[in-house]
Coordinates of C-alpha atoms in Angstrom, one line a residue:
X43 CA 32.0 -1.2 20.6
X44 CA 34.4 -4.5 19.8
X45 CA 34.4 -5.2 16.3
X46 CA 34.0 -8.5 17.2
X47 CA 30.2 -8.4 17.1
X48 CA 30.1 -7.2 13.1
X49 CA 31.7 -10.5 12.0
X50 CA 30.2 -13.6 10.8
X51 CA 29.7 -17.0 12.8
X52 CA 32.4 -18.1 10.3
X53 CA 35.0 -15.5 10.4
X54 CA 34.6 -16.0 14.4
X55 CA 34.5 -19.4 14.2
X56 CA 38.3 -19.2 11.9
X57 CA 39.5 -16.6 14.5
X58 CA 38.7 -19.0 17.6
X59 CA 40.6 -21.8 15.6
X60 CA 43.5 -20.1 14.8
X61 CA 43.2 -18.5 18.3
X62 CA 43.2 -14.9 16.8
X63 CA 40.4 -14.3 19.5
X64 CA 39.3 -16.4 22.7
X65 CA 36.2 -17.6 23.3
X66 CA 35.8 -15.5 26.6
X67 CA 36.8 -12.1 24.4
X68 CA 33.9 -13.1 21.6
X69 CA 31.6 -13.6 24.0
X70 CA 32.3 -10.4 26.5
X71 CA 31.9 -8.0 23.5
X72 CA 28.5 -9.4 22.6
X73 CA 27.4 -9.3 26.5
X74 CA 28.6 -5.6 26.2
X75 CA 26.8 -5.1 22.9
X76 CA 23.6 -6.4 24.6
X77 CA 23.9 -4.6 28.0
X78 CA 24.6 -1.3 25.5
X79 CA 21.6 -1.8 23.0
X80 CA 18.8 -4.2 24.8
X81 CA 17.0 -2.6 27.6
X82 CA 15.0 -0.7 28.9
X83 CA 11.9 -2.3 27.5
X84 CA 10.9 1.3 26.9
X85 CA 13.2 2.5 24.3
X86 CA 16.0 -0.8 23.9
X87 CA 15.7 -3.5 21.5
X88 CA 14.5 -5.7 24.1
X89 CA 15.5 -8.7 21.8
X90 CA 16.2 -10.9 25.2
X91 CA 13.9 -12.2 27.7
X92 CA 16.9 -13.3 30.0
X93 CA 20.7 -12.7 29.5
X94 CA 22.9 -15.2 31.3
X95 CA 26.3 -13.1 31.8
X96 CA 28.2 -15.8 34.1
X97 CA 27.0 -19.4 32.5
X98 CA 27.9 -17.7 29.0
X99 CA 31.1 -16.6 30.0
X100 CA 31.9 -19.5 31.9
X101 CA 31.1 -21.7 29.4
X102 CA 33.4 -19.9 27.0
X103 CA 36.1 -20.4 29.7
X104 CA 35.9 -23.5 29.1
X105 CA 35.8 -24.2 25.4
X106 CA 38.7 -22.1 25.6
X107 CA 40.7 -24.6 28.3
X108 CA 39.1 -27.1 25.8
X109 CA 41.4 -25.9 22.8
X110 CA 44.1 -25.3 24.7
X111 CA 44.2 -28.8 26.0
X112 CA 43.7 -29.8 22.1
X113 CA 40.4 -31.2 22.0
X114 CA 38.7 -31.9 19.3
X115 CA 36.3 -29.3 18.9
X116 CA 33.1 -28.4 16.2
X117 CA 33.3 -25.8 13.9
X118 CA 31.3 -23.1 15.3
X119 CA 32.6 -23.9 19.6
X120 CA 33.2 -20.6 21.2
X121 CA 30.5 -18.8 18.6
X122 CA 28.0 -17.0 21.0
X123 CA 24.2 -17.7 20.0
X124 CA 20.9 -17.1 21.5
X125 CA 18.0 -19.3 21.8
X126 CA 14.3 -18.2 21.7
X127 CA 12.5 -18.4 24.7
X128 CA 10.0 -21.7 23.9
X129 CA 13.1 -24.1 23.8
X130 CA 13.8 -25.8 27.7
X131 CA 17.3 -24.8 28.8
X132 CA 18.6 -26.5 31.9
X133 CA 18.8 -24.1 34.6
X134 CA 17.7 -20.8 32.7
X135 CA 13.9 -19.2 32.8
X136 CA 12.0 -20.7 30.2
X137 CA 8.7 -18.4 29.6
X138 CA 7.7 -18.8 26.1
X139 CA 6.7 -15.2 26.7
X140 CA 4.0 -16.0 28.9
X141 CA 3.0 -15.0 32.3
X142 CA 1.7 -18.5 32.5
X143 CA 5.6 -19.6 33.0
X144 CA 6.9 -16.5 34.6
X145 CA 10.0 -18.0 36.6
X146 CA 9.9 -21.4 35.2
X147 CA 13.5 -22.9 35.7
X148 CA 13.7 -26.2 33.0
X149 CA 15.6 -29.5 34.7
X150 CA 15.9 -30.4 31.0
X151 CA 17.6 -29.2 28.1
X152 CA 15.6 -29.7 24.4
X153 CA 17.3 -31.4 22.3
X154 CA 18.5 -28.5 20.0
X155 CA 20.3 -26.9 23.2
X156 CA 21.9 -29.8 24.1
X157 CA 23.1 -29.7 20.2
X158 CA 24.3 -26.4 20.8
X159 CA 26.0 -27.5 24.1
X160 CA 27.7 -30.7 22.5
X161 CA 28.9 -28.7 19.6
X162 CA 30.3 -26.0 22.1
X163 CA 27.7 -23.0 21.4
X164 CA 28.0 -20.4 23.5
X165 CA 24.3 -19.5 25.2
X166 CA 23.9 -16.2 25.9
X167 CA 20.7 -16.1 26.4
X168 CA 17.0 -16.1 25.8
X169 CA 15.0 -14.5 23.3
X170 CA 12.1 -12.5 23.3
X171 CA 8.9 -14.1 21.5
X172 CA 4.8 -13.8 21.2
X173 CA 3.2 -15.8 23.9
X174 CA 3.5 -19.1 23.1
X175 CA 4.6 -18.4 19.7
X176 CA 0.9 -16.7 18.8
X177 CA 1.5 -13.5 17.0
X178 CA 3.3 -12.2 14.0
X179 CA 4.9 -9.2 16.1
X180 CA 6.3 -10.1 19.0
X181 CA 3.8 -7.3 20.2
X182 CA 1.8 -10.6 22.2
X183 CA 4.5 -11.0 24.7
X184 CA 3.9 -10.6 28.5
X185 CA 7.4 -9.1 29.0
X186 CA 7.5 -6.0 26.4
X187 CA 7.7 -5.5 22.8
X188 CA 10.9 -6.1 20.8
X189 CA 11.6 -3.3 18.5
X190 CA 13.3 -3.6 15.0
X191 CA 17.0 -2.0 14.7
X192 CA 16.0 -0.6 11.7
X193 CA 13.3 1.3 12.8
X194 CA 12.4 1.4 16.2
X195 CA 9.1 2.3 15.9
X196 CA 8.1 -0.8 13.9
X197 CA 7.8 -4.7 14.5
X198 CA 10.8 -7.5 14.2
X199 CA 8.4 -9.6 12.8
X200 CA 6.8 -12.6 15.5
X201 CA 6.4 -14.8 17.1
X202 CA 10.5 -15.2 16.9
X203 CA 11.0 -10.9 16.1
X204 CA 13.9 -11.4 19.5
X205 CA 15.7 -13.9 17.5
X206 CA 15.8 -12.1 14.5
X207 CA 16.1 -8.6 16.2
X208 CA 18.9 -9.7 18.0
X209 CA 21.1 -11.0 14.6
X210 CA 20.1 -7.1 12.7
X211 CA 21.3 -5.9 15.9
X212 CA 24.4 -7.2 16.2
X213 CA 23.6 -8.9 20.0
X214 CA 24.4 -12.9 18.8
X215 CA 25.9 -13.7 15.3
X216 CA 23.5 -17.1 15.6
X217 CA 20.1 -17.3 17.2
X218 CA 17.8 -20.5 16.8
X219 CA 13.8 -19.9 16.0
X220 CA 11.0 -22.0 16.0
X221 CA 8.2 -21.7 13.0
X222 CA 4.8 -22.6 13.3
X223 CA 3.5 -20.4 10.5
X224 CA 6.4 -17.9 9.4
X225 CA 7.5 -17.4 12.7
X226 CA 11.1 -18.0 11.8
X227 CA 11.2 -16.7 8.3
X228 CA 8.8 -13.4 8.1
X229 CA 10.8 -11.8 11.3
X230 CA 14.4 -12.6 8.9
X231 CA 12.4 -10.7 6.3
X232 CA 11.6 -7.5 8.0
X233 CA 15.0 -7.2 10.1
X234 CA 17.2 -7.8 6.9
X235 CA 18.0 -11.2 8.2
X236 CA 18.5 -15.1 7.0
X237 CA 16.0 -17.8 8.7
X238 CA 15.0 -21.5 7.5
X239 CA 12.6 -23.6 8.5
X240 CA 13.5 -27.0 8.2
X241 CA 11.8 -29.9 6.8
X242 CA 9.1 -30.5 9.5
X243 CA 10.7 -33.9 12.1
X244 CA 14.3 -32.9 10.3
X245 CA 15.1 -31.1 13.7
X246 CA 13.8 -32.6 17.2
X247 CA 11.3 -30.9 18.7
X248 CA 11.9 -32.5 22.2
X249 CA 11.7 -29.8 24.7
X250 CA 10.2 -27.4 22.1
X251 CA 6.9 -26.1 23.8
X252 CA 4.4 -26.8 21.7
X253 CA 1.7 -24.5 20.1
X254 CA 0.6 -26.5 17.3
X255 CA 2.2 -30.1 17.3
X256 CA 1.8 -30.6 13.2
X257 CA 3.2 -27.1 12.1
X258 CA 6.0 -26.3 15.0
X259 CA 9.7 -26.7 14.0
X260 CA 12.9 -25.3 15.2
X261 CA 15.4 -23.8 13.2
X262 CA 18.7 -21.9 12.4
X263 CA 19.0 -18.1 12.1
X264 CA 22.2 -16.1 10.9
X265 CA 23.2 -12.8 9.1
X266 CA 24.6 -14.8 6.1
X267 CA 23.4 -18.3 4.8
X268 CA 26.3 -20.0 5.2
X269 CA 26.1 -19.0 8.5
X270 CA 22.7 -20.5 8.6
X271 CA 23.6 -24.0 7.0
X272 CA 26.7 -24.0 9.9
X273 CA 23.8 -24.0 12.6
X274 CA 21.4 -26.2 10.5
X275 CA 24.2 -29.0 10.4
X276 CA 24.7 -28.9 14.0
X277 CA 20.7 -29.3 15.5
X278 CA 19.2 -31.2 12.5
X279 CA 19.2 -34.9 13.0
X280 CA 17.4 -38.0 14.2
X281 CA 15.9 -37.9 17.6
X282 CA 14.5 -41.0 19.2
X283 CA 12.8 -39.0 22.1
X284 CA 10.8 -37.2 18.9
X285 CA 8.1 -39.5 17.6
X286 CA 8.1 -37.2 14.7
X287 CA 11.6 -37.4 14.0
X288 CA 13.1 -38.1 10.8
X289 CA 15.0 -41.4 10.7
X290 CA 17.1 -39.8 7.6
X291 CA 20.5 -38.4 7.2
X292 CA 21.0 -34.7 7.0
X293 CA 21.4 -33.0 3.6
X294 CA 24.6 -31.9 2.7
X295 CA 23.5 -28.1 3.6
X296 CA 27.1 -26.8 4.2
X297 CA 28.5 -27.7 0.9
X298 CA 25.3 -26.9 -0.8
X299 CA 25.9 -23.1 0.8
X300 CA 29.8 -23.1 -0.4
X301 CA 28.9 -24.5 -4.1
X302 CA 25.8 -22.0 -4.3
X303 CA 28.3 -18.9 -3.5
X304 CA 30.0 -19.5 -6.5
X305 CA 26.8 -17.2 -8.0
X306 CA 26.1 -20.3 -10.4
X307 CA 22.9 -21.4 -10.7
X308 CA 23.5 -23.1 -14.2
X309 CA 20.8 -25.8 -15.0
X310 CA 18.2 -25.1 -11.1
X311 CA 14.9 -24.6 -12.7
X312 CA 13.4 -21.8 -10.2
X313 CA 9.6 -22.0 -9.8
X314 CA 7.6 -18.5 -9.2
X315 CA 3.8 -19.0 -7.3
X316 CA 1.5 -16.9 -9.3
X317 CA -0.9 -17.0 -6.0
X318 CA 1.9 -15.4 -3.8
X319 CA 2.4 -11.7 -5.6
X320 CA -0.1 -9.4 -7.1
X321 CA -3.0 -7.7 -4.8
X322 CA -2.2 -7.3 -1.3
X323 CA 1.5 -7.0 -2.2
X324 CA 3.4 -3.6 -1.7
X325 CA 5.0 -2.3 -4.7
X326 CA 8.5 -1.7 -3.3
X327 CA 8.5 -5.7 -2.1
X328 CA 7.2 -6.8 -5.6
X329 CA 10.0 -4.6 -7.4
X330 CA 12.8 -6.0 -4.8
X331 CA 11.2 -9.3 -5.9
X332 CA 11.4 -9.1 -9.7
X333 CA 14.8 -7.4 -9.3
X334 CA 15.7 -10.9 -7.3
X335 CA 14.1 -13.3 -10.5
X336 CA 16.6 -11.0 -12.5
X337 CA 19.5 -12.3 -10.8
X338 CA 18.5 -15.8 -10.7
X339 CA 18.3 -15.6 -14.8
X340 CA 21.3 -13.9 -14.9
X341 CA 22.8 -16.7 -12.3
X342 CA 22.1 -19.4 -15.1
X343 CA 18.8 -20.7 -13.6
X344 CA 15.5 -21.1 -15.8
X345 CA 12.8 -19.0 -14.0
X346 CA 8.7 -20.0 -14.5
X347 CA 5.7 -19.1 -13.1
X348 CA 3.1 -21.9 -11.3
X349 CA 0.0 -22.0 -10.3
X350 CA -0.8 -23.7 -7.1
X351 CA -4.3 -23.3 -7.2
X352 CA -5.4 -24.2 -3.4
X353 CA -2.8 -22.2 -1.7
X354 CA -5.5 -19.2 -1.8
X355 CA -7.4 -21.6 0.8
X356 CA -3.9 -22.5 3.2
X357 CA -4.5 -19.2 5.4
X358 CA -8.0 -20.2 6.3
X359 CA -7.2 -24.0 6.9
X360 CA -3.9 -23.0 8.9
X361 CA -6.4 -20.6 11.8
X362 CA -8.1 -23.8 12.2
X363 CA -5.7 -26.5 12.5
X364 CA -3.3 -24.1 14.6
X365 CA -5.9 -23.0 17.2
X366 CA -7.6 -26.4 17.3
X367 CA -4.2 -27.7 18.3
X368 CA -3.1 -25.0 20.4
X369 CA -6.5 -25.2 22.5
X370 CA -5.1 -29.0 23.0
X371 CA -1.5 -28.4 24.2
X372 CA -1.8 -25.3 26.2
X373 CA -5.1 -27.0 28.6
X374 CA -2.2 -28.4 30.3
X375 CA -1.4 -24.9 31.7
X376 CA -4.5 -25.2 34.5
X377 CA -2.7 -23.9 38.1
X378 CA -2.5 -27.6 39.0
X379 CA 0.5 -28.8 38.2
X380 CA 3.4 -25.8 37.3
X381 CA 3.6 -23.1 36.3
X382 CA 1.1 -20.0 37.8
X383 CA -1.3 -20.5 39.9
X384 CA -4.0 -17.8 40.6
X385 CA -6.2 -19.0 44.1
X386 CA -9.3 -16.9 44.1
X387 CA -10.1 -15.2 47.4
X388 CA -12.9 -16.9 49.3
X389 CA -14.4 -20.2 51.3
X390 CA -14.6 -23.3 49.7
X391 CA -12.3 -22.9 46.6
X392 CA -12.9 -25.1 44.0
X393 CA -10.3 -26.8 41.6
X394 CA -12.3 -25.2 38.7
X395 CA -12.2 -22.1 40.4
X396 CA -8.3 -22.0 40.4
X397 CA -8.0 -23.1 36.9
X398 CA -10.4 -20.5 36.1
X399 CA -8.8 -17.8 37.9
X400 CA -5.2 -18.9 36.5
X401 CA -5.9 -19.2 32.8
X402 CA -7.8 -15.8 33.0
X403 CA -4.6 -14.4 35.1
X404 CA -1.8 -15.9 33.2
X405 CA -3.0 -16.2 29.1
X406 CA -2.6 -12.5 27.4
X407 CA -5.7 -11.7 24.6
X408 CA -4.5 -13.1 21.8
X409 CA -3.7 -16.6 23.3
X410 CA -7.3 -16.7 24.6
X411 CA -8.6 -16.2 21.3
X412 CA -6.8 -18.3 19.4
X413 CA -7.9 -20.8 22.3
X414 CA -11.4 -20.1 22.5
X415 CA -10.9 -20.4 18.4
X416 CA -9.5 -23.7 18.4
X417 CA -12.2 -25.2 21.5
X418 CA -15.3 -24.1 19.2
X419 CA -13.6 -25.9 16.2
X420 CA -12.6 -29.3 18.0
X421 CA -16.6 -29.2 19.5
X422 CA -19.1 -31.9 19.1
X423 CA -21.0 -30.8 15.7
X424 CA -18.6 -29.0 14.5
X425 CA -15.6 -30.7 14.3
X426 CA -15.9 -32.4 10.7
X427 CA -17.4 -29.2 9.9
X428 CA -14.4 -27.1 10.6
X429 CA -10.7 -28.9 12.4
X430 CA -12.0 -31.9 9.5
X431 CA -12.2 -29.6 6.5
X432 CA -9.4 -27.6 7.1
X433 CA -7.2 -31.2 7.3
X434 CA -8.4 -31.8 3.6
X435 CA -7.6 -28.6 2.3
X436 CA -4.4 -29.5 4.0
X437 CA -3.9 -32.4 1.8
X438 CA -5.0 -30.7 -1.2
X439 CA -2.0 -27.8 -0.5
X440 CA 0.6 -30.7 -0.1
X441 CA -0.4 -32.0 -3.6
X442 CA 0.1 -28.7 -5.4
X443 CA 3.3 -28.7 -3.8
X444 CA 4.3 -32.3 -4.8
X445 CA 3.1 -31.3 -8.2
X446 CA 5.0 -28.4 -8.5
X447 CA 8.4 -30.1 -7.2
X448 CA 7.5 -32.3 -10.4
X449 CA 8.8 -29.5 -12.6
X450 CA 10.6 -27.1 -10.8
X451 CA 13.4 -27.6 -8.2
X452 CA 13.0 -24.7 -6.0
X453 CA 9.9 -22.5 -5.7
X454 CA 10.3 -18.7 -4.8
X455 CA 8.1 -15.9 -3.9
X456 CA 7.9 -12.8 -1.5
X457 CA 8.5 -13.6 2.6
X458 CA 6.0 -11.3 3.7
X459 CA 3.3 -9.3 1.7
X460 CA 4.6 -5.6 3.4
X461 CA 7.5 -4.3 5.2
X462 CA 7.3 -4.0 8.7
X463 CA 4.9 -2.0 9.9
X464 CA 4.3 0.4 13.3
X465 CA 4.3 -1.1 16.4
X466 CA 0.6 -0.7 17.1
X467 CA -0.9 -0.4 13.9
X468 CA -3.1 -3.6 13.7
X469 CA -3.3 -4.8 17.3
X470 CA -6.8 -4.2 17.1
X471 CA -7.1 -5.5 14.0
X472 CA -5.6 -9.4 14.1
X473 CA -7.1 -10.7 11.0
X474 CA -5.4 -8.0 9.1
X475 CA -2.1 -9.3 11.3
X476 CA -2.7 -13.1 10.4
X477 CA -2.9 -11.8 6.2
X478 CA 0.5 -11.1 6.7
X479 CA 1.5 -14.9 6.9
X480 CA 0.0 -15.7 3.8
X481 CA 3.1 -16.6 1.9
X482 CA 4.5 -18.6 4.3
X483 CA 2.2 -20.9 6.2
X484 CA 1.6 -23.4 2.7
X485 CA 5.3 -24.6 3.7
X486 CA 4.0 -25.4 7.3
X487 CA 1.1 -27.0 6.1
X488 CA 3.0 -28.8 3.5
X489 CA 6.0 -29.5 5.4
X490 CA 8.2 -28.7 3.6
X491 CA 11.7 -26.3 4.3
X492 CA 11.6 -22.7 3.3
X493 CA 14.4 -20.1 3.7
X494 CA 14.1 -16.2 3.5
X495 CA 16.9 -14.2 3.0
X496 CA 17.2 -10.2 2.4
X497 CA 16.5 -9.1 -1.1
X498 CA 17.0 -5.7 -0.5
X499 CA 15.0 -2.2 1.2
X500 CA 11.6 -0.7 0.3
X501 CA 11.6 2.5 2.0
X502 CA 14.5 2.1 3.9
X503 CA 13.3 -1.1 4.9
X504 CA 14.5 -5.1 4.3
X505 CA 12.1 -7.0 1.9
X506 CA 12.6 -10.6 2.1
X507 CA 12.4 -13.2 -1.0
X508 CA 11.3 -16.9 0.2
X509 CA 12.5 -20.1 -1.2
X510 CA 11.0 -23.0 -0.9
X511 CA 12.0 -26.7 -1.6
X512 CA 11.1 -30.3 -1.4
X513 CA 10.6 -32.4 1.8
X514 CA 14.4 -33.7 3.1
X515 CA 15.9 -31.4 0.2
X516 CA 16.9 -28.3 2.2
X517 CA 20.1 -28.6 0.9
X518 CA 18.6 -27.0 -1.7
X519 CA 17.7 -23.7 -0.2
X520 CA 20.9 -23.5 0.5
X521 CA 22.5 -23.6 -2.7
X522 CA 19.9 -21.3 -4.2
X523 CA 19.9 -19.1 -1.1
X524 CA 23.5 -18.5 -1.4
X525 CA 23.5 -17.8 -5.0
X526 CA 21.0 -15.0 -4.7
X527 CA 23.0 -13.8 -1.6
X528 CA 26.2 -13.4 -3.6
X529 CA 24.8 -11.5 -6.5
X530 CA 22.9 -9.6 -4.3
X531 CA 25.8 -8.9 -2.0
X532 CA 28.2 -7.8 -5.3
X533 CA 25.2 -5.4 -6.5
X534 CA 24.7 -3.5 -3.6
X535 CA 28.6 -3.5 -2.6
X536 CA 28.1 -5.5 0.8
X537 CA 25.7 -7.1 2.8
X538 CA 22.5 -5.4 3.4
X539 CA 22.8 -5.5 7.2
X540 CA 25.6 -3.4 6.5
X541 CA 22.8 -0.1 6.3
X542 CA 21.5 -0.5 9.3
X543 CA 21.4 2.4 11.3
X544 CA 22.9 2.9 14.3
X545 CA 20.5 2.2 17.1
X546 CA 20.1 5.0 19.8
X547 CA 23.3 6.4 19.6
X548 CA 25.6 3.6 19.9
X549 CA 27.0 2.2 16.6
X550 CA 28.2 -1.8 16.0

């Protein structure tokens, strides 16, 4: 296997400059690394939904007639990346791993992929995903599980685990995610990876499929945060066909990623949440995580523990806001207009007889719940009881957070409570599976950015320590991020991803 496929977005991005490599070569040897390692559902990674072999390599083809004509080209053009399956791509299956969109062909790009495009990404495909983003295992797809490169037999992480199973991998040095609740950054935590979600409207979320229009954002995912930052620069940005857009300029997130490597961290005051650690925590991700504060206080930074006292009620308030909105945005999927469409047998069909037989045909179990959830919450009587409530312990999170950015500059705490665990093991048991988004859905709610990045193995397996900053201040995550990465890094003589084992026989 090329060797092409260890290195980093930037040391491919230097060898494409300097024309060490061609665009067409970087991308073939991650093709050959995903025809090698992702399929058969059955015993592959399964990390993508579609692969497109020819519009990837063609595309390459051309950033590489591009450079040789001298054109002025972006930093990362001729970098491979892949894109998670609820982002619209021109001319590619969309699915957002849902039977409901089974051979759906987009005659738009989203924004972010025609970010990618402009900036002369390389697409090589899509990525596997929980239907419509619901699930914290990629187990809720209609196409397959995705499997984690570390252990086979457990989850990537969800709803983005193909995103962040493809970087651990070694199928795409870049992948972009979405987050709704953790989505982007709990998958980065079990598969050894980096992931940020970015302030909510600081990335467009045209052509982003919506499952819940408050919490959803799109962001970058990479092996290294630097890497991450690269990709950040490139989709975040003002987006007038986004109501929610941020009229703002971008953070400096690239230079914020090259001063943090430095390993300084001299005068960042580093906030720990006293609600995110203790019971219900795994002792080999709380040790990871106090071996992490150690490294921030020997980086320089002053480290104190806060107490944001409603955060204990954001889990609760989240699985009412998300499947309240979700039950709005997916009734468009009815068999009238695209998409499936199920026709009972029979005289005299009826149009509620098609939608019936479509939404039962095309929607796997967990988006009906969270449906059937979200209906009984938004219904006369019992909407200021429930969707109402949850709203003002909404507002109530948002202020602890405000308060807490007061003092402290950055706020950290464990991604996920666990590592990952079996494929299987709570698919009958979703409350237990929502629990394990408890440290990161306050930053949805809140809207604020949050990063997670590897902070080392728990029984031969990643833990991940979150970051968290103000609104329109990811820029700091960045800094911080790659602080704790190169101390990290210099302790265990490399980067973590380095450990992974090789997957079914064929070594990156």
């Amino acid at each position: 296997m090329s060797e092409l496929i260890r290195r980093t977005a930037v040391e491919l991005a230097e060898a494409l400059r300097t024309k060490e490599v061609s665009a067409v070569e970087v991308t073939q040897a991650h093709l050959d690394r995903i025809d090698a390692v992702d399929g058969p559902v059955q015993s592959g990674v399964h990390a993508f939904l579609h692969v497109d072999h020819e519009g990837a390599l063609a595309r390459a083809r051309q950033i590489d007639a591009d450079r040789a004509a001298g054109a002025d080209l972006g930093p990362l053009a001729g970098v491979p990346i892949g894109v998670k399956d609820v982002l619209t791509t021109k001319g590619l299956p969309t699915t957002a791993g849902s039977r409901m969109l089974e051979g759906w062909v987009p005659p738009y790009d989203a924004t972010v992929v025609r970010s990618l495009h402009d900036a002369g990404l390389v697409v090589l495909g899509k990525t596997n995903m929980d239907e419509f983003a619901m699930g914290s295992t990629t187990e809720h797809s209609a196409y397959g599980d995705t499997r984690n490169p570390w252990d086979p037999t457990r989850i990537p992480g969800g709803s983005g685990g193909g995103s962040a199973a493809a970087l651990a991998a070694f199928e795409a040095p870049l992948t972009i995610g979405s987050d709704t609740g953790g989505s982007i950054r709990q998958p980065a935590a079990v598969t050894g990876t980096v992931g940020v979600k970015p302030t909510y409207g600081a990335v467009s979320r045209y052509g982003l499929i919506a499952l819940a229009s408050s919490l959803d954002q799109a962001g970058p995912c990479a092996r290294t945060v630097l890497d991450t930052a690269l990709l950040h620069a490139v989709i975040a940005g003002h987006d007038p066909l986004d109501s929610t857009s941020i009229p703002a300029d971008v953070p400096d997130v690239v230079g914020a990623a090259k001063l943090g490597a430095s390993g300084d961290l001299t005068g960042v005051k580093v906030g720990v949440v006293k609600e995110l650690s203790g019971e219900g925590y795994e002792p080999g991700v709380v040790a990871r995580f106090e071996e992490a504060l150690e490294e921030f206080r020997a980086a320089g930074a002053q480290v104190v523990e806060l107490s944001l006292p409603n955060i204990v009620h954001a889990l609760a308030a989240y699985y009412l806001i998300l499947p309240s909105e979700a039950s709005s945005n997916l009734a468009k999927f009815d068999g009238m207009r695209y998409g499936l469409r199920v026709v009972p047998e029979g005289e005299g069909v009826t149009a509620e007889a098609v939608m019936r037989a479509t939404r039962a045909a095309g929607f796997g179990d967990e988006a009906k719940r969270r449906i059937v959830l979200g209906t009984y919450a938004l219904s006369a009587g019992y909407y200021d009881a429930y969707y109402g409530s949850a709203q003002k312990v909404r507002t109530l999170v948002q202020r602890d957070f405000t308060a807490a950015f007061g003092d402290v500059d950055v706020l950290v705490s464990p991604t996920a409570p666990t590592v990952a665990y079996r494929l299987g093991e709570k698919l009958d048991d979703p409350l237990a599976m929502y629990a394990g988004d408890v440290a990161t859905i306050p930053a949805n709610l809140a809207g604020i950015p949050g990063m997670s990045l590897p902070a080392g193995l728990s029984e031969g397996l990643p833990v991940g320590l979150q970051i968290l900053a103000p609104q329109q201040a990811d820029d700091r995550l960045y800094r911080v991020g790659a602080a704790l990465e190169t101390r990290l890094n210099d302790r265990w003589g490399g980067p973590l991803l380095a450990k992974v084992p090789t997957w079914q026989g064929v070594s990156a």
